[in-house]
Short mmCIF file of C-alpha atoms in Angstrom, two decimals:
data_model
loop_
_atom_site.label_atom_id
_atom_site.label_comp_id
_atom_site.label_asym_id
_atom_site.label_seq_id
_atom_site.Cartn_x
_atom_site.Cartn_y
_atom_site.Cartn_z
CA MET F 1 0.00 0.00 0.00
CA LYS F 2 1.26 3.48 -0.83
CA TYR F 3 1.31 6.27 1.75
CA LYS F 4 3.38 8.81 -0.14
CA HIS F 5 0.93 11.62 0.50
CA VAL F 6 -1.42 12.74 3.23
CA LEU F 7 -4.95 11.47 3.51
CA ILE F 8 -7.70 13.92 2.64
CA ALA F 9 -8.49 15.91 5.81
CA LEU F 10 -5.53 14.32 7.58
CA ALA F 11 -1.83 14.50 6.95
CA PHE F 12 -0.55 11.04 7.65
CA PHE F 13 3.16 11.73 7.87
CA VAL F 14 3.65 14.61 10.21
CA PHE F 15 6.31 17.00 11.33
CA THR F 16 8.28 20.15 10.57
CA ILE F 17 11.38 22.02 11.70
CA GLY F 18 11.02 24.28 14.71
CA THR F 19 12.96 25.95 17.46
CA VAL F 20 12.68 24.39 20.88
CA GLN F 21 13.71 25.46 24.34
CA ALA F 22 15.66 22.49 25.67
CA TYR F 23 14.60 20.82 28.85
CA GLU F 24 16.20 18.01 30.82
CA GLY F 25 15.74 14.70 29.06
CA ILE F 26 15.15 16.01 25.49
CA ALA F 27 18.44 14.53 24.22
CA GLU F 28 17.64 11.11 25.66
CA ALA F 29 14.15 11.27 24.23
CA ARG F 30 15.50 12.27 20.84
CA ASN F 31 17.90 9.34 20.77
CA SER F 32 14.98 6.92 21.23
CA VAL F 33 13.24 8.12 18.04
CA ILE F 34 13.98 6.21 14.84
CA LEU F 35 13.08 6.48 11.16
CA LEU F 36 10.94 3.79 9.51
CA ALA F 37 10.58 3.22 5.77
CA GLY F 38 8.50 0.52 4.10
CA GLU F 39 8.05 -1.24 0.76
CA ASP F 40 5.25 -3.37 -0.62
CA GLU F 41 5.70 -6.90 -2.02
CA SER F 42 6.80 -5.51 -5.39
CA GLY F 43 9.44 -3.27 -3.85
CA VAL F 44 7.53 -0.01 -4.25
CA ALA F 45 7.99 2.46 -1.39
CA THR F 46 4.94 2.71 0.83
CA GLY F 47 6.10 5.75 2.74
CA MET F 48 8.00 6.60 5.88
CA GLY F 49 7.39 7.70 9.40
CA SER F 50 8.88 7.73 12.87
CA ALA F 51 8.85 5.35 15.82
CA PHE F 52 10.24 5.34 19.34
CA PHE F 53 11.63 2.62 21.58
CA VAL F 54 9.39 1.55 24.46
CA SER F 55 11.38 -1.37 25.89
CA ALA F 56 14.95 -2.55 26.41
CA ASP F 57 14.53 -5.43 23.94
CA GLY F 58 14.03 -3.34 20.81
CA LEU F 59 10.25 -2.92 20.80
CA ALA F 60 9.12 0.38 19.30
CA LEU F 61 5.79 2.12 18.83
CA THR F 62 4.59 3.83 15.67
CA ASN F 63 1.39 4.63 13.77
CA TYR F 64 -0.52 1.82 12.13
CA HIS F 65 -0.75 3.78 8.89
CA VAL F 66 3.06 3.87 8.72
CA ILE F 67 3.25 0.07 8.46
CA HIS F 68 -0.07 -0.57 6.69
CA GLY F 69 0.49 -2.47 3.45
CA THR F 70 4.23 -2.94 3.97
CA GLU F 71 6.00 -6.22 3.29
CA ILE F 72 9.50 -4.93 3.97
CA LEU F 73 10.19 -2.51 6.81
CA ARG F 74 13.53 -0.94 7.72
CA ALA F 75 14.71 1.33 10.55
CA TRP F 76 17.52 3.85 10.84
CA LEU F 77 18.89 4.97 14.22
CA TYR F 78 20.56 8.15 12.96
CA ASP F 79 23.60 7.33 15.03
CA GLU F 80 26.57 9.35 13.74
CA GLU F 81 28.69 6.21 13.99
CA ASP F 82 26.05 3.89 12.52
CA MET F 83 24.04 4.92 9.46
CA ASN F 84 23.11 1.34 8.60
CA TYR F 85 19.50 0.20 8.42
CA TYR F 86 17.98 -2.63 10.47
CA TRP F 87 15.13 -4.98 9.61
CA VAL F 88 11.86 -4.42 11.41
CA GLU F 89 9.14 -6.93 12.25
CA VAL F 90 5.53 -5.97 12.99
CA LYS F 91 4.49 -7.60 16.28
CA ALA F 92 0.97 -6.25 16.87
CA ILE F 93 -1.47 -3.70 15.43
CA ASP F 94 -4.28 -1.49 16.70
CA PRO F 95 -5.89 0.20 13.66
CA VAL F 96 -8.56 1.78 15.87
CA ALA F 97 -5.96 3.90 17.67
CA ASP F 98 -3.68 4.07 14.60
CA LEU F 99 -0.90 2.32 16.52
CA ALA F 100 1.47 -0.56 15.82
CA LEU F 101 4.15 -2.31 17.86
CA VAL F 102 7.29 -3.29 15.96
CA LYS F 103 10.51 -5.10 16.82
CA VAL F 104 13.76 -3.63 15.52
CA ASN F 105 16.33 -6.38 15.00
CA LEU F 106 19.53 -4.77 16.18
CA PRO F 107 22.27 -5.58 18.70
CA GLU F 108 21.29 -5.05 22.33
CA HIS F 109 23.97 -2.43 22.89
CA LYS F 110 22.44 -0.32 20.11
CA ILE F 111 19.07 0.08 21.88
CA PRO F 112 18.89 3.51 23.57
CA VAL F 113 18.68 3.51 27.35
CA PRO F 114 16.50 4.72 28.89
CA TYR F 115 13.65 4.06 26.50
CA LEU F 116 10.58 6.29 26.51
CA GLN F 117 7.75 5.95 29.04
CA VAL F 118 4.11 6.58 28.11
CA GLU F 119 2.16 8.88 30.44
CA ASN F 120 -1.22 7.52 31.55
CA ASP F 121 -2.20 10.36 33.90
CA LEU F 122 -4.51 12.95 32.33
CA GLU F 123 -3.38 15.52 34.90
CA LYS F 124 0.00 15.51 33.15
CA MET F 125 -1.71 16.56 29.90
CA GLU F 126 -3.26 19.84 30.95
CA VAL F 127 -4.43 22.37 28.37
CA GLY F 128 -1.76 25.04 27.98
CA SER F 129 1.14 22.84 29.10
CA ASP F 130 4.31 22.72 27.02
CA VAL F 131 5.00 19.78 24.72
CA ASN F 132 7.70 18.81 22.24
CA ALA F 133 7.17 16.72 19.12
CA ILE F 134 10.12 14.68 17.83
CA GLY F 135 10.46 12.92 14.50
CA HIS F 136 12.14 12.60 11.13
CA MET F 137 10.47 15.05 8.76
CA LEU F 138 11.07 14.02 5.14
CA GLY F 139 13.82 11.75 6.44
CA LEU F 140 15.67 14.60 8.17
CA SER F 141 17.20 13.50 11.45
CA TRP F 142 15.67 14.37 14.80
CA THR F 143 13.49 17.36 14.04
CA VAL F 144 12.13 18.86 17.26
CA SER F 145 9.25 21.33 17.56
CA LYS F 146 7.81 23.05 20.60
CA GLY F 147 4.14 23.84 21.25
CA VAL F 148 1.35 23.70 23.80
CA ILE F 149 -1.63 21.44 24.32
CA ASN F 150 -4.83 23.27 23.41
CA HIS F 151 -7.34 20.41 23.73
CA ILE F 152 -7.13 16.93 25.27
CA ASN F 153 -10.43 15.37 24.28
CA ARG F 154 -10.93 15.50 20.54
CA PRO F 155 -12.63 12.37 19.14
CA GLY F 156 -10.54 9.94 17.13
CA LEU F 157 -10.73 10.07 13.35
CA ILE F 158 -12.15 6.60 12.83
CA SER F 159 -13.45 5.72 16.29
CA PRO F 160 -15.05 7.68 19.15
CA TYR F 161 -13.36 5.26 21.57
CA VAL F 162 -9.95 6.83 20.98
CA HIS F 163 -9.14 10.31 22.23
CA ILE F 164 -6.92 12.83 20.51
CA ILE F 165 -4.73 15.64 21.85
CA GLN F 166 -4.77 18.83 19.80
CA HIS F 167 -1.52 20.78 20.06
CA THR F 168 0.49 23.53 18.35
CA ALA F 169 3.88 21.85 17.88
CA HIS F 170 4.66 22.20 14.17
CA ILE F 171 4.23 18.85 12.43
CA ASN F 172 4.09 17.86 8.78
CA ARG F 173 4.91 14.84 6.61
CA GLY F 174 7.53 12.43 7.89
CA ASN F 175 6.89 12.19 11.61
CA SER F 176 3.80 10.02 11.96
CA GLY F 177 4.43 7.70 14.89
CA GLY F 178 6.80 10.07 16.63
CA PRO F 179 6.31 10.98 20.31
CA LEU F 180 4.72 14.09 21.78
CA ILE F 181 6.63 14.65 25.02
CA ASN F 182 5.79 16.74 28.08
CA SER F 183 8.23 18.73 30.24
CA GLU F 184 9.00 15.61 32.28
CA GLY F 185 10.19 13.73 29.22
CA ARG F 186 7.22 11.36 29.14
CA VAL F 187 5.13 10.54 26.08
CA VAL F 188 1.69 12.18 26.32
CA GLY F 189 0.74 11.36 22.74
CA VAL F 190 1.76 9.78 19.44
CA ASN F 191 1.69 12.30 16.59
CA THR F 192 -0.69 11.14 13.89
CA TYR F 193 -1.98 13.86 11.55
CA VAL F 194 -2.65 17.53 10.94
CA LEU F 195 -6.02 19.04 10.09
CA SER F 196 -5.49 20.41 6.61
CA PRO F 197 -7.01 19.88 3.16
CA LYS F 198 -3.53 19.79 1.63
CA GLY F 199 -1.47 18.27 4.41
CA SER F 200 0.51 21.43 5.11
CA TRP F 201 0.90 23.08 8.48
CA THR F 202 -2.14 25.10 9.54
CA GLY F 203 -1.57 25.22 13.29
CA VAL F 204 -3.80 22.26 14.18
CA ALA F 205 -1.91 19.07 15.03
CA TYR F 206 -3.26 15.87 16.52
CA ALA F 207 -1.76 13.04 18.55
CA THR F 208 -3.32 9.89 20.00
CA ARG F 209 -3.70 10.64 23.71
CA GLY F 210 -1.32 9.06 26.20
CA ASP F 211 -3.84 7.04 28.20
CA ASP F 212 -5.21 5.46 25.01
CA VAL F 213 -1.64 4.79 23.87
CA ALA F 214 -0.87 3.12 27.22
CA TYR F 215 -4.03 0.98 26.97
CA SER F 216 -3.08 -0.24 23.52
CA LEU F 217 0.63 -0.66 24.25
CA SER F 218 -0.03 -2.73 27.36
CA GLN F 219 -2.13 -5.25 25.44
CA MET F 220 0.19 -5.38 22.45
CA THR F 221 3.20 -5.97 24.72
CA LEU F 222 1.63 -8.51 27.09
CA GLU F 223 -0.89 -10.28 24.84
CA GLY F 224 0.56 -9.79 21.39
CA LYS F 225 -2.69 -8.21 20.20
CA VAL F 226 -5.32 -5.65 21.17
CA SER F 227 -8.74 -6.94 22.11
CA ARG F 228 -11.30 -4.16 22.37
CA PRO F 229 -14.86 -4.67 23.63
CA ALA F 230 -17.64 -3.47 21.36
CA LEU F 231 -21.42 -3.32 21.09
CA ARG F 232 -21.22 -3.75 17.30
CA LEU F 233 -24.11 -1.36 16.90
CA LYS F 234 -24.32 1.68 14.65
CA ILE F 235 -25.57 4.23 17.14
CA GLY F 236 -25.49 7.99 17.57
CA PHE F 237 -26.61 10.55 20.11
CA LEU F 238 -30.22 11.65 20.04
CA ASN F 239 -31.49 15.21 20.34
CA GLU F 240 -34.58 17.13 19.26
CA TRP F 241 -33.25 17.82 15.75
CA ARG F 242 -32.21 14.18 15.23
CA ARG F 243 -35.57 12.94 16.51
CA LYS F 244 -37.41 15.15 14.05
CA GLU F 245 -35.24 13.93 11.19
CA LEU F 246 -35.83 10.26 12.07
CA LEU F 247 -39.59 10.71 12.42
CA GLU F 248 -39.71 12.29 8.98
CA LYS F 249 -37.79 9.33 7.60
CA TYR F 250 -39.77 6.73 9.59
CA PRO F 251 -43.27 8.27 10.14
CA ASP F 252 -44.62 5.12 11.83
CA ALA F 253 -41.84 5.05 14.43
CA HIS F 254 -42.30 5.79 18.15
CA ILE F 255 -39.49 8.01 19.48
CA PRO F 256 -40.82 9.79 22.59
CA ASN F 257 -37.43 10.92 23.92
CA THR F 258 -34.73 13.37 22.82
CA PHE F 259 -31.82 11.86 24.76
CA GLY F 260 -29.74 8.70 24.79
CA LEU F 261 -28.00 6.78 22.00
CA ILE F 262 -30.27 5.64 19.19
CA VAL F 263 -29.84 2.78 16.75
CA ALA F 264 -30.61 4.94 13.73
CA ALA F 265 -29.55 2.56 10.95
CA PRO F 266 -31.56 -0.58 10.14
CA ILE F 267 -30.17 -3.79 11.68
CA GLU F 268 -29.60 -6.91 9.63
CA GLU F 269 -31.24 -10.04 11.04
CA GLU F 270 -27.95 -11.91 11.28
CA SER F 271 -26.05 -9.04 12.90
CA TRP F 272 -24.62 -9.23 16.40
CA GLY F 273 -27.05 -6.63 17.71
CA ALA F 274 -30.14 -8.35 16.33
CA LYS F 275 -29.06 -11.71 17.73
CA HIS F 276 -28.64 -10.13 21.15
CA GLY F 277 -31.99 -8.39 21.39
CA ILE F 278 -31.58 -4.94 19.86
CA ARG F 279 -33.89 -3.52 17.20
CA HIS F 280 -33.85 -0.61 14.79
CA LEU F 281 -34.69 2.74 16.50
CA ASP F 282 -34.08 1.39 20.00
CA THR F 283 -32.60 4.10 22.24
CA ILE F 284 -30.03 3.05 24.84
CA VAL F 285 -30.37 5.34 27.86
CA ALA F 286 -28.42 3.42 30.52
CA ILE F 287 -25.83 0.67 30.90
CA ASN F 288 -25.91 -1.37 34.10
CA GLY F 289 -28.23 1.27 35.55
CA ILE F 290 -25.90 4.20 34.79
CA PRO F 291 -27.34 6.84 32.40
CA VAL F 292 -25.57 7.24 29.05
CA ASN F 293 -26.15 10.16 26.70
CA ASN F 294 -23.04 10.52 24.54
CA MET F 295 -20.16 8.53 23.08
CA ASP F 296 -17.66 9.59 25.76
CA GLN F 297 -19.94 8.19 28.47
CA LEU F 298 -20.43 5.02 26.44
CA ASP F 299 -16.68 4.62 26.02
CA ALA F 300 -16.05 5.04 29.74
CA MET F 301 -18.63 2.35 30.53
CA ILE F 302 -17.57 -0.32 28.07
CA LYS F 303 -13.80 0.09 27.77
CA THR F 304 -13.29 -1.70 31.10
CA LYS F 305 -15.34 -4.68 29.89
CA LYS F 306 -14.13 -7.72 27.98
CA PRO F 307 -15.60 -9.53 24.99
CA GLY F 308 -18.12 -12.03 26.37
CA ASP F 309 -19.08 -9.89 29.38
CA ILE F 310 -22.83 -9.40 29.92
CA ILE F 311 -24.16 -5.89 30.43
CA ILE F 312 -27.73 -4.72 31.05
CA LEU F 313 -28.99 -2.12 28.59
CA THR F 314 -31.92 0.11 29.51
CA VAL F 315 -33.70 0.69 26.21
CA ILE F 316 -36.65 2.83 25.13
CA ARG F 317 -38.65 0.90 22.53
CA ASP F 318 -42.17 1.68 21.31
CA ASN F 319 -42.81 4.12 24.18
CA HIS F 320 -41.70 1.59 26.82
CA PHE F 321 -38.60 1.07 28.95
CA ILE F 322 -37.19 -2.45 28.65
CA LEU F 323 -34.06 -4.20 29.90
CA VAL F 324 -31.87 -6.11 27.47
CA SER F 325 -29.20 -8.55 28.64
CA TYR F 326 -26.46 -7.91 26.10
CA GLU F 327 -23.21 -9.79 25.45
CA MET F 328 -20.17 -7.69 24.63
CA ALA F 329 -18.56 -8.49 21.29
CA GLU F 330 -14.94 -8.13 20.22
CA MET F 331 -14.24 -5.17 17.99
CA ASP F 332 -13.77 -6.18 14.34
CA PHE F 333 -10.54 -4.56 13.15
CA GLU F 334 -11.22 -5.49 9.54
CA GLU F 335 -13.85 -2.77 9.34
CA TYR F 336 -11.28 -0.23 10.49
CA ILE F 337 -8.56 -1.52 8.18
CA LYS F 338 -10.94 -0.83 5.29
CA PHE F 339 -10.72 2.84 6.26
CA TYR F 340 -7.02 2.91 5.37
CA ASP F 341 -7.61 1.02 2.13
CA GLU F 342 -10.38 3.41 1.09
CA ARG F 343 -8.27 6.47 1.88
CA GLU F 344 -5.42 5.07 -0.18
CA ALA F 345 -7.77 4.50 -3.09
CA GLU F 346 -8.90 8.14 -2.82
CA MET F 347 -5.30 9.32 -2.82
CA ASN F 348 -4.40 7.23 -5.86
CA LYS F 349 -7.52 8.51 -7.66
CA ASP F 350 -6.50 12.11 -7.00
CA GLU F 351 -3.04 11.44 -8.47
CA GLN F 352 -4.43 10.20 -11.78
#
């Protein structure tokens, strides 16, 4: 797969040159950041990005889109005494969070010590706090840019279950997968994209938030894969405007409420939701007795569950409250991988 350019509405390979006020630990953090470059099975370049070491045995974290579609993956350390490349093996993926865990096959003494630590505490990601982004823009070594966090709770591009930090550190093509580091030298995010129709710097940069990175990294490191719980329902928040729109579309429907999460799209008979008791235009208003009214609340309630767990949904159906005993499913990554394939097809179409 080819990721030579940015996706529409998101610049996949991010970073730019900037001036940074040094703080203790920036040099060590910089030395843990490596350059990745991939090729497909025919030897065509699929793009490049950054990664950073997260363990003493050569494991490194990067963006999923950096390794998507690659058959051959190489890494460069940018060591002045070692400009060789090293083979890289993909160990685990999390397309939902746009993350991947890779193993760099290099001698133990070449692995930087200390490796980078991911911050899981939201209090260390306060709006207005200083951050530094590190990466290899266009293959240039160790580009560092300084900025501040200006939002910590943007929704993820392809899933509401992943949270994004918005920051002002200059980033452009080349640094996807590089770390966003706070003043303590800890990773508070993984730089992923910029908000721009052309992929150039507009002042709006995004990084997968540290706690979501830690969640994914823990599973990839310990289990070798990420298993995310899911309802497998196409739902959205309900308000007065949405209710009116649905009643116009389905005039025979009964939707007495203007709150909760409604199953707006028709459900196939063989779908997970239908098999577990949910119908079209049901509105979920509580999970295990706790009210739910938006996707953030839903995420907080289900992310601690496991596939196979049973939860009790309070549902409004045909003007009545009912309880549905619902089994949690495992999130289907194939649906998310299609997102990257579709974006690539759009990019290739634009080039023709």
